[in-house]
Coordinates of N, CA and C in Angstrom, one line a residue:
M15 N 72.1 88.7 86.1 CA 71.3 89.4 87.1 C 69.8 89.2 86.7
S16 N 69.0 89.2 87.8 CA 67.6 89.1 87.6 C 67.1 90.4 86.9
L17 N 65.9 90.4 86.4 CA 65.3 91.6 85.8 C 65.3 92.8 86.8
T18 N 64.9 92.5 88.0 CA 64.8 93.5 89.0 C 66.2 94.1 89.3
E19 N 67.2 93.2 89.4 CA 68.6 93.7 89.6 C 69.1 94.6 88.5
Q20 N 68.7 94.2 87.2 CA 69.1 95.0 86.1 C 68.4 96.4 86.1
A21 N 67.1 96.4 86.6 CA 66.4 97.7 86.7 C 67.1 98.6 87.8
I22 N 67.5 97.9 88.9 CA 68.2 98.7 90.0 C 69.4 99.3 89.4
E23 N 70.2 98.5 88.7 CA 71.5 98.9 88.2 C 71.3 100.1 87.2
R24 N 70.2 100.1 86.4 CA 70.0 101.2 85.5 C 69.7 102.5 86.2
I25 N 68.9 102.4 87.3 CA 68.7 103.6 88.0 C 70.0 104.1 88.7
R26 N 70.7 103.2 89.3 CA 72.0 103.5 89.9 C 72.9 104.2 88.9
Q27 N 72.9 103.7 87.7 CA 73.8 104.3 86.7 C 73.4 105.8 86.4
L28 N 72.1 106.0 86.4 CA 71.6 107.4 86.2 C 72.2 108.3 87.3
I29 N 72.2 107.8 88.5 CA 72.7 108.5 89.7 C 74.2 108.7 89.6
K30 N 74.9 107.6 89.2 CA 76.4 107.7 89.1 C 76.8 108.7 88.0
D31 N 76.0 108.7 86.9 CA 76.3 109.6 85.7 C 76.0 111.0 86.0
G32 N 75.2 111.3 87.1 CA 74.9 112.7 87.4 C 73.5 113.1 86.8
A33 N 72.9 112.2 86.1 CA 71.6 112.5 85.5 C 70.6 112.7 86.6
L34 N 70.8 112.0 87.7 CA 69.9 112.1 88.9 C 70.8 112.4 90.1
P35 N 71.2 113.6 90.3 CA 72.2 113.9 91.4 C 71.5 113.8 92.7
P36 N 72.2 113.9 93.9 CA 71.6 113.9 95.2 C 70.6 115.0 95.3
G37 N 69.4 114.6 95.8 CA 68.3 115.6 96.0 C 67.4 115.7 94.8
A38 N 67.7 115.1 93.7 CA 66.9 115.2 92.5 C 65.6 114.4 92.6
R39 N 64.6 114.9 92.0 CA 63.3 114.2 92.0 C 63.3 113.2 90.7
L40 N 62.8 112.0 91.0 CA 62.7 111.1 89.8 C 61.6 111.5 88.9
P41 N 61.8 111.3 87.6 CA 60.7 111.7 86.6 C 59.5 110.9 86.9
P42 N 58.3 111.3 86.4 CA 57.1 110.5 86.5 C 57.4 109.0 86.2
E43 N 56.7 108.1 86.9 CA 56.9 106.7 86.7 C 56.8 106.3 85.3
Q44 N 55.8 106.7 84.5 CA 55.6 106.3 83.2 C 56.8 106.7 82.3
D45 N 57.3 108.0 82.5 CA 58.4 108.5 81.7 C 59.7 107.8 82.0
L46 N 59.9 107.5 83.3 CA 61.2 106.9 83.7 C 61.2 105.4 83.2
A47 N 60.1 104.7 83.3 CA 60.0 103.4 82.8 C 60.2 103.3 81.3
A48 N 59.7 104.3 80.5 CA 59.9 104.3 79.1 C 61.4 104.6 78.8
E49 N 62.0 105.5 79.5 CA 63.4 105.9 79.3 C 64.3 104.7 79.5
L50 N 64.0 103.9 80.5 CA 64.9 102.8 80.9 C 64.5 101.5 80.2
G51 N 63.4 101.5 79.5 CA 62.9 100.3 78.8 C 62.4 99.3 79.7
L52 N 61.7 99.7 80.8 CA 61.2 98.8 81.8 C 59.7 98.8 81.9
S53 N 59.1 97.8 82.4 CA 57.7 97.8 82.7 C 57.5 98.6 84.0
R54 N 56.4 99.2 84.2 CA 56.1 100.0 85.4 C 56.2 99.1 86.6
N55 N 55.8 97.9 86.6 CA 55.9 97.0 87.7 C 57.3 96.7 88.1
L56 N 58.2 96.5 87.1 CA 59.6 96.3 87.4 C 60.2 97.5 87.9
L57 N 59.9 98.6 87.4 CA 60.4 99.9 87.9 C 60.1 100.1 89.4
R58 N 58.8 99.8 89.7 CA 58.4 99.9 91.1 C 59.2 99.0 92.0
E59 N 59.5 97.8 91.6 CA 60.3 96.9 92.4 C 61.7 97.5 92.6
A60 N 62.2 98.0 91.6 CA 63.6 98.6 91.7 C 63.6 99.8 92.6
V61 N 62.6 100.6 92.5 CA 62.5 101.8 93.3 C 62.3 101.4 94.8
R62 N 61.5 100.4 95.1 CA 61.3 100.0 96.5 C 62.6 99.5 97.0
S63 N 63.4 98.7 96.3 CA 64.7 98.2 96.7 C 65.6 99.4 97.1
L64 N 65.7 100.4 96.2 CA 66.6 101.5 96.4 C 66.1 102.4 97.6
I65 N 64.9 102.4 97.9 CA 64.4 103.1 99.0 C 64.8 102.4 100.3
T66 N 64.8 101.1 100.3 CA 65.3 100.3 101.4 C 66.7 100.5 101.7
T67 N 67.5 100.7 100.7 CA 69.0 100.9 100.9 C 69.3 102.4 101.0
R68 N 68.3 103.2 101.2 CA 68.5 104.7 101.4 C 69.1 105.4 100.2
V69 N 69.0 104.8 99.0 CA 69.5 105.6 97.9 C 68.4 106.5 97.4
L70 N 67.1 106.1 97.6 CA 66.0 106.9 97.2 C 65.1 107.1 98.5
E71 N 64.3 108.1 98.5 CA 63.4 108.4 99.6 C 62.1 108.9 99.0
V72 N 61.0 108.6 99.7 CA 59.6 109.1 99.3 C 59.3 110.2 100.1
R73 N 58.9 111.3 99.5 CA 58.4 112.5 100.2 C 56.9 112.6 99.9
R74 N 56.1 112.3 100.9 CA 54.7 112.2 100.8 C 54.1 113.4 100.1
G75 N 53.3 113.1 99.0 CA 52.7 114.2 98.3 C 53.6 115.0 97.4
D76 N 54.9 114.6 97.3 CA 55.8 115.3 96.5 C 56.6 114.5 95.5
G77 N 56.7 113.2 95.8 CA 57.3 112.3 94.8 C 58.5 111.5 95.4
T78 N 59.3 110.9 94.6 CA 60.4 110.1 95.0 C 61.7 110.8 94.6
F79 N 62.7 110.9 95.6 CA 63.9 111.7 95.3 C 65.1 110.9 95.6
V80 N 66.2 111.2 95.0 CA 67.5 110.7 95.4 C 67.9 111.3 96.7
T81 N 68.4 110.5 97.7 CA 68.8 111.0 99.0 C 70.0 111.8 98.9
S82 N 70.5 112.3 100.0 CA 71.8 113.0 100.0 C 73.0 112.1 99.7
L83 N 72.8 110.8 99.8 CA 73.9 109.8 99.5 C 75.1 110.0 100.4
K84 N 74.8 110.6 101.6 CA 75.9 110.7 102.5 C 76.3 109.4 103.1
P85 N 77.5 109.2 103.5 CA 78.0 107.9 104.1 C 77.2 107.4 105.2
E86 N 76.8 108.3 106.2 CA 76.1 107.9 107.3 C 74.7 107.3 107.0
L87 N 74.2 107.7 105.8 CA 72.9 107.2 105.3 C 73.0 105.9 104.6
L88 N 74.0 105.8 103.7 CA 74.2 104.6 102.9 C 74.7 103.5 103.7
L89 N 75.5 103.8 104.7 CA 76.1 102.7 105.5 C 75.3 102.3 106.7
E90 N 74.1 102.9 106.8 CA 73.2 102.6 107.9 C 72.8 101.1 108.0
G91 N 72.8 100.5 106.8 CA 72.5 99.1 106.8 C 73.5 98.2 107.5
V92 N 74.8 98.7 107.6 CA 75.8 97.9 108.3 C 75.4 97.6 109.7
G93 N 74.9 98.7 110.4 CA 74.5 98.5 111.8 C 73.3 97.5 111.9
L94 N 72.4 97.6 111.0 CA 71.2 96.7 111.0 C 71.7 95.3 110.8
A95 N 72.6 95.1 109.9 CA 73.1 93.7 109.7 C 73.8 93.2 110.9
V96 N 74.6 94.0 111.6 CA 75.4 93.6 112.8 C 74.4 93.1 113.9
E97 N 73.3 93.9 114.0 CA 72.3 93.5 115.0 C 71.7 92.2 114.8
M98 N 71.8 91.6 113.6 CA 71.2 90.3 113.3 C 72.2 89.2 113.4
M99 N 73.4 89.5 113.6 CA 74.5 88.5 113.7 C 74.5 87.8 115.0
R100 N 75.2 86.7 115.1 CA 75.4 86.0 116.3 C 76.6 85.1 116.3
G101 N 77.0 84.5 117.4 CA 78.1 83.6 117.5 C 79.3 84.0 116.8
D102 N 79.9 83.1 115.9 CA 81.2 83.4 115.3 C 81.1 84.6 114.4
D103 N 80.0 84.9 113.8 CA 79.9 86.1 113.0 C 80.2 87.4 113.8
L104 N 79.7 87.4 115.0 CA 80.0 88.6 115.9 C 81.5 88.6 116.2
L105 N 82.1 87.5 116.4 CA 83.5 87.5 116.6 C 84.3 88.1 115.4
E106 N 83.8 87.7 114.2 CA 84.5 88.3 113.0 C 84.3 89.8 113.0
I107 N 83.1 90.3 113.3 CA 82.9 91.7 113.3 C 83.8 92.4 114.4
T108 N 84.0 91.7 115.5 CA 84.9 92.3 116.5 C 86.4 92.4 116.0
E109 N 86.7 91.4 115.1 CA 88.1 91.4 114.5 C 88.2 92.6 113.6
V110 N 87.1 92.9 112.8 CA 87.1 94.1 111.9 C 87.2 95.3 112.8
R111 N 86.5 95.4 113.9 CA 86.6 96.5 114.8 C 88.1 96.7 115.3
R112 N 88.7 95.6 115.6 CA 90.1 95.6 116.1 C 91.1 96.2 115.0
L113 N 90.7 95.9 113.7 CA 91.6 96.4 112.7 C 91.4 97.9 112.4
F114 N 90.2 98.4 112.6 CA 89.9 99.8 112.2 C 89.9 100.8 113.4
E115 N 89.3 100.4 114.5 CA 89.1 101.3 115.6 C 90.4 101.9 116.2
P116 N 91.4 101.1 116.5 CA 92.6 101.8 117.0 C 93.2 102.8 116.0
V117 N 93.2 102.5 114.7 CA 93.8 103.5 113.8 C 92.9 104.7 113.7
A118 N 91.6 104.6 113.8 CA 90.7 105.7 113.8 C 90.9 106.6 115.1
T119 N 91.2 105.9 116.2 CA 91.4 106.6 117.4 C 92.7 107.4 117.4
A120 N 93.7 106.8 116.7 CA 95.0 107.6 116.5 C 94.8 108.8 115.6
L121 N 94.0 108.6 114.6 CA 93.7 109.7 113.7 C 92.9 110.8 114.5
A122 N 92.0 110.4 115.3 CA 91.3 111.4 116.1 C 92.2 112.2 117.0
A123 N 93.2 111.6 117.5 CA 94.2 112.3 118.4 C 94.9 113.4 117.7
T124 N 95.0 113.3 116.4 CA 95.7 114.4 115.6 C 94.8 115.5 115.2
R125 N 93.4 115.2 115.3 CA 92.5 116.2 114.7 C 91.5 116.7 115.7
I126 N 91.4 116.1 116.9 CA 90.3 116.4 117.8 C 90.4 117.9 118.3
T127 N 89.2 118.5 118.4 CA 89.1 119.9 118.8 C 88.9 119.9 120.3
A128 N 89.0 121.1 120.9 CA 88.7 121.2 122.4 C 87.3 120.9 122.7
A129 N 86.3 121.3 121.8 CA 84.9 121.0 122.0 C 84.7 119.5 121.9
Q130 N 85.3 118.8 120.9 CA 85.1 117.4 120.7 C 85.7 116.6 121.9
L131 N 86.9 117.1 122.4 CA 87.5 116.4 123.5 C 86.6 116.6 124.8
A132 N 86.0 117.7 124.9 CA 85.1 117.9 126.1 C 83.9 117.0 126.0
E133 N 83.4 116.7 124.8 CA 82.3 115.8 124.6 C 82.7 114.4 125.0
V134 N 83.9 114.0 124.5 CA 84.4 112.6 124.9 C 84.5 112.6 126.5
G135 N 85.1 113.6 127.1 CA 85.2 113.7 128.5 C 83.9 113.6 129.3
R136 N 82.9 114.3 128.7 CA 81.6 114.2 129.4 C 81.0 112.8 129.4
H137 N 81.2 112.1 128.4 CA 80.7 110.7 128.4 C 81.5 109.8 129.3
L138 N 82.8 110.1 129.4 CA 83.7 109.3 130.3 C 83.2 109.6 131.7
D139 N 83.0 110.8 132.1 CA 82.6 111.2 133.5 C 81.2 110.5 133.8
A140 N 80.3 110.4 132.8 CA 79.0 109.8 133.0 C 79.2 108.3 133.2
M141 N 80.2 107.7 132.5 CA 80.4 106.2 132.7 C 81.0 106.0 134.1
I142 N 81.9 106.8 134.6 CA 82.5 106.7 135.9 C 81.4 106.8 137.0
A143 N 80.4 107.7 136.7 CA 79.3 107.9 137.7 C 78.3 106.8 137.7
A144 N 78.3 105.9 136.7 CA 77.2 104.9 136.5 C 77.8 103.5 136.4
Q145 N 78.7 103.1 137.2 CA 79.4 101.9 137.1 C 78.6 100.7 137.3
D146 N 77.4 100.8 137.9 CA 76.5 99.7 138.2 C 75.2 99.7 137.3
D147 N 75.1 100.7 136.5 CA 73.9 100.9 135.7 C 74.2 100.6 134.2
V148 N 73.8 99.4 133.9 CA 74.2 98.8 132.5 C 73.6 99.7 131.4
E149 N 72.4 100.2 131.6 CA 71.8 101.0 130.6 C 72.5 102.3 130.3
L150 N 72.9 103.0 131.4 CA 73.7 104.2 131.3 C 75.1 103.9 130.7
L151 N 75.7 102.9 131.2 CA 77.0 102.5 130.8 C 77.0 102.3 129.3
N152 N 76.0 101.5 128.8 CA 75.9 101.2 127.4 C 75.7 102.5 126.6
H153 N 74.8 103.4 127.1 CA 74.5 104.6 126.3 C 75.8 105.5 126.2
H154 N 76.5 105.7 127.3 CA 77.6 106.6 127.3 C 78.8 106.0 126.7
D155 N 79.0 104.7 126.7 CA 80.0 104.0 126.0 C 79.9 104.2 124.5
D156 N 78.7 104.0 124.0 CA 78.4 104.2 122.6 C 78.7 105.6 122.2
A157 N 78.2 106.5 123.0 CA 78.4 108.0 122.7 C 79.9 108.4 122.8
F158 N 80.6 107.8 123.7 CA 82.0 108.0 123.9 C 82.8 107.7 122.6
H159 N 82.5 106.5 122.1 CA 83.2 106.1 120.9 C 82.8 106.8 119.6
R160 N 81.5 107.1 119.6 CA 81.0 107.9 118.4 C 81.6 109.3 118.4
A161 N 81.8 109.9 119.6 CA 82.5 111.2 119.7 C 83.9 111.1 119.2
V162 N 84.6 110.0 119.6 CA 86.0 109.8 119.1 C 86.0 109.7 117.6
F163 N 85.1 108.8 117.0 CA 85.0 108.6 115.6 C 84.8 109.9 114.9
A164 N 83.8 110.7 115.4 CA 83.5 112.0 114.8 C 84.7 112.9 114.7
A165 N 85.6 112.8 115.7 CA 86.8 113.7 115.8 C 87.7 113.4 114.6
T166 N 87.6 112.2 113.9 CA 88.5 112.0 112.8 C 88.2 112.9 111.6
G167 N 86.9 113.4 111.6 CA 86.5 114.2 110.5 C 86.2 113.4 109.2
N168 N 86.2 112.1 109.3 CA 86.0 111.2 108.2 C 84.6 110.6 108.4
Q169 N 83.6 111.1 107.6 CA 82.3 110.6 107.8 C 82.1 109.1 107.4
S170 N 82.8 108.7 106.4 CA 82.6 107.3 106.1 C 83.2 106.4 107.2
L171 N 84.3 106.7 107.7 CA 84.9 105.9 108.8 C 84.0 105.9 110.0
C172 N 83.5 107.1 110.3 CA 82.6 107.3 111.4 C 81.3 106.4 111.3
A173 N 80.7 106.4 110.1 CA 79.5 105.6 109.9 C 79.8 104.2 109.9
L174 N 80.9 103.7 109.4 CA 81.3 102.3 109.4 C 81.5 101.8 110.8
L175 N 82.4 102.5 111.5 CA 82.7 102.1 112.9 C 81.5 102.1 113.8
G176 N 80.6 103.2 113.6 CA 79.4 103.2 114.4 C 78.5 102.1 114.1
G177 N 78.5 101.6 112.9 CA 77.7 100.5 112.5 C 78.1 99.1 113.0
I178 N 79.4 98.9 113.1 CA 79.9 97.6 113.6 C 80.0 97.5 115.1
S179 N 79.7 98.6 115.8 CA 79.8 98.6 117.3 C 78.4 98.3 117.8
G180 N 77.7 97.4 117.3 CA 76.2 97.1 117.6 C 75.9 97.3 119.1
R181 N 74.7 98.0 119.3 CA 74.3 98.2 120.7 C 73.9 97.0 121.4
T182 N 73.3 96.0 120.7 CA 72.9 94.8 121.4 C 74.1 94.0 122.0
L183 N 75.1 93.9 121.1 CA 76.3 93.3 121.6 C 77.0 94.0 122.7
R184 N 77.0 95.4 122.6 CA 77.7 96.2 123.6 C 76.9 96.0 124.9
A185 N 75.6 96.0 124.9 CA 74.8 95.8 126.1 C 75.1 94.5 126.8
R186 N 75.3 93.5 125.9 CA 75.6 92.1 126.5 C 76.9 92.1 127.2
V187 N 77.9 92.7 126.6 CA 79.2 92.8 127.2 C 79.2 93.5 128.5
W188 N 78.5 94.7 128.5 CA 78.5 95.5 129.8 C 77.8 94.7 130.9
R189 N 76.7 93.9 130.6 CA 76.1 93.1 131.6 C 77.0 92.1 132.2
G190 N 77.8 91.5 131.3 CA 78.8 90.5 131.8 C 79.9 91.1 132.6
L191 N 80.3 92.3 132.2 CA 81.4 93.0 132.9 C 80.9 93.4 134.3
V192 N 79.7 93.9 134.4 CA 79.2 94.4 135.7 C 79.0 93.2 136.6
V193 N 78.5 92.1 136.1 CA 78.4 90.9 136.9 C 79.7 90.4 137.4
E194 N 80.8 90.5 136.6 CA 82.1 90.1 136.9 C 82.9 91.1 137.7
N195 N 82.2 92.2 138.0 CA 82.9 93.3 138.7 C 84.1 93.9 137.9
A196 N 84.0 93.8 136.6 CA 85.1 94.3 135.8 C 84.8 95.6 135.0
A197 N 83.7 96.2 135.4 CA 83.3 97.5 134.7 C 84.4 98.5 135.0
G198 N 84.9 98.6 136.2 CA 85.9 99.6 136.5 C 87.1 99.5 135.7
R199 N 87.5 98.3 135.4 CA 88.7 98.1 134.6 C 88.5 98.6 133.2
T200 N 87.3 98.3 132.6 CA 87.0 98.7 131.3 C 86.8 100.3 131.2
I201 N 86.3 100.9 132.2 CA 86.2 102.3 132.2 C 87.6 102.9 132.3
A202 N 88.5 102.3 133.0 CA 89.9 102.8 133.1 C 90.5 102.8 131.7
E203 N 90.1 101.8 130.8 CA 90.6 101.7 129.5 C 90.1 102.9 128.7
H204 N 88.8 103.3 128.9 CA 88.3 104.5 128.3 C 89.1 105.7 128.7
A205 N 89.4 105.8 130.0 CA 90.1 106.9 130.5 C 91.5 107.0 129.9
A206 N 92.1 105.9 129.6 CA 93.4 105.9 129.0 C 93.3 106.5 127.5
I207 N 92.2 106.1 126.9 CA 92.0 106.6 125.5 C 91.8 108.2 125.6
Y208 N 91.0 108.6 126.6 CA 90.8 110.0 126.7 C 92.1 110.8 127.0
R209 N 92.9 110.3 127.8 CA 94.2 111.0 128.2 C 95.1 111.1 126.9
A210 N 95.1 110.0 126.1 CA 96.0 110.0 124.9 C 95.4 111.1 123.9
L211 N 94.1 111.1 123.8 CA 93.5 112.1 123.0 C 93.8 113.6 123.5
A212 N 93.7 113.7 124.8 CA 94.0 115.1 125.4 C 95.4 115.5 125.1
D213 N 96.3 114.5 125.1 CA 97.8 114.8 124.9 C 98.1 114.9 123.4
G214 N 97.1 114.6 122.5 CA 97.4 114.5 121.1 C 98.4 113.5 120.7
D215 N 98.5 112.4 121.5 CA 99.5 111.4 121.3 C 98.9 110.2 120.5
A216 N 99.1 110.2 119.2 CA 98.4 109.3 118.3 C 98.9 107.8 118.6
P217 N 100.2 107.5 118.7 CA 100.6 106.1 119.0 C 100.0 105.6 120.3
L218 N 100.0 106.5 121.3 CA 99.4 106.0 122.6 C 97.9 105.8 122.5
A219 N 97.2 106.7 121.7 CA 95.8 106.5 121.5 C 95.5 105.2 120.8
Q220 N 96.3 104.9 119.8 CA 96.1 103.7 119.1 C 96.3 102.5 120.0
A221 N 97.3 102.5 120.8 CA 97.6 101.4 121.7 C 96.5 101.2 122.7
A222 N 96.0 102.4 123.3 CA 95.0 102.3 124.3 C 93.7 101.7 123.7
A223 N 93.4 102.1 122.5 CA 92.2 101.6 121.8 C 92.3 100.2 121.5
L224 N 93.5 99.7 121.1 CA 93.7 98.3 120.7 C 93.5 97.5 122.0
L225 N 94.1 97.9 123.1 CA 93.9 97.2 124.4 C 92.4 97.1 124.7
H226 N 91.7 98.2 124.5 CA 90.3 98.2 124.9 C 89.5 97.2 124.0
V227 N 89.7 97.2 122.7 CA 89.0 96.3 121.8 C 89.4 94.9 122.1
N228 N 90.7 94.6 122.4 CA 91.1 93.3 122.8 C 90.4 92.8 124.0
T229 N 90.2 93.7 125.0 CA 89.4 93.3 126.2 C 88.0 92.8 125.9
T230 N 87.4 93.5 125.0 CA 86.0 93.1 124.5 C 86.1 91.8 123.8
E231 N 87.0 91.7 122.9 CA 87.1 90.4 122.1 C 87.4 89.2 123.0
T232 N 88.3 89.4 124.0 CA 88.6 88.3 124.9 C 87.3 87.9 125.6
W233 N 86.6 88.8 126.1 CA 85.3 88.5 126.9 C 84.4 87.8 126.0
L234 N 84.2 88.2 124.7 CA 83.3 87.6 123.8 C 83.7 86.1 123.5
R235 N 85.0 85.9 123.3 CA 85.5 84.6 123.0 C 85.2 83.6 124.2
E236 N 85.3 84.2 125.4 CA 85.1 83.3 126.6 C 83.6 83.1 126.9
N237 N 82.7 84.0 126.4 CA 81.4 84.0 126.9 C 80.3 83.9 125.8
L238 N 80.6 84.2 124.6 CA 79.6 84.3 123.5 C 79.4 82.9 122.9
G239 N 78.1 82.4 123.0 CA 77.8 81.2 122.4 C 77.2 81.4 121.0
P240 N 76.9 80.3 120.3 CA 76.4 80.4 119.0 C 75.0 80.8 118.9
S241 N 74.3 80.7 120.0 CA 72.8 81.0 119.9 C 72.6 82.4 119.9
A242 N 71.4 82.8 119.4 CA 71.0 84.2 119.3 C 70.7 84.8 120.7
P243 N 71.0 86.0 120.9 CA 70.7 86.6 122.2 C 69.2 86.5 122.6
G244 N 69.0 86.2 123.9 CA 67.6 86.1 124.4 C 67.1 87.5 124.8
P245 N 65.9 87.5 125.3 CA 65.2 88.8 125.7 C 66.1 89.6 126.7
A246 N 66.8 88.9 127.6 CA 67.6 89.6 128.6 C 68.7 90.3 128.0
D247 N 69.1 89.9 126.7 CA 70.2 90.5 126.1 C 69.9 91.7 125.1
E248 N 68.6 92.0 125.1 CA 68.2 93.1 124.2 C 68.8 94.4 124.7
P249 N 69.1 95.4 123.8 CA 69.7 96.6 124.2 C 68.7 97.5 125.0
P250 N 69.2 98.4 125.9 CA 68.4 99.3 126.6 C 67.5 100.1 125.7
R251 N 66.3 100.4 126.1 CA 65.5 101.3 125.3 C 65.5 102.7 125.8

C-alpha cells in the first residue's frame, strides 16, 4: 500500500476498534498524527480521502467527525459510480439489479405496511397520469422503487438498490419507451408489482419484479451503444 493508503487504514482501524465511534470528533491534528506515527501532511491526505467516502465529515468551526456510518451514507458512492458508467458496464449493472431487485420486492411483500403500500400506490397513480411526461415518469418510477425497497426494512439493501438504479439510465429508458409507445406496458408492470405487494404475495411480487427488470434489460441490449450519453440523455432536473 502507498503511505496514504496506510494512513487511511490506520484511521479506519481506530473506527473499527471503537476508539473513534460514529459521531466522535477526531483529536487535534498534531495529536492524531503523533498517535498514528504520521506526518501532518500525510494525515491530511488520509482525512480528505475519508471525507470523500463519507466516513468522516467536516463541521465548520467545530472540527472533523466520524459520520453516522449508516449504509445509505457509505453506499452513496455506488450511485455516483453508476452515473459514470456506459455501454457494457451498464448492462452488467442491470444484471446485478436483476439478481437483487426481484428478491427485494418479494421481501417487501412480506413486510410492507399500509402506509408504505399507500406511498407505492401514490407513485403508481402519478405514473399512470403522466404517461407522456418523461420527467414525471422518471421521478415517480424512481420513487416507486425506492418506496418498495424501503418496505424491506433493510437499509443496506435499500441503499444498494437505490444506487444501482441510476437516474440518468432510467431517464434514457423512459425516453425510449415513450417514443416507442411502450410506456403503458411498463406502467402495467409496475401495477402488477403493486397488486402483488397489496396481496402480500411474495412469489408473485418476485416474478412481477423480474419481468419488469427483464423488460428494461431487453430494451438496453437493443438500444444502448458503447458511447457515453449525450446532453439529451441527461436526467431531468
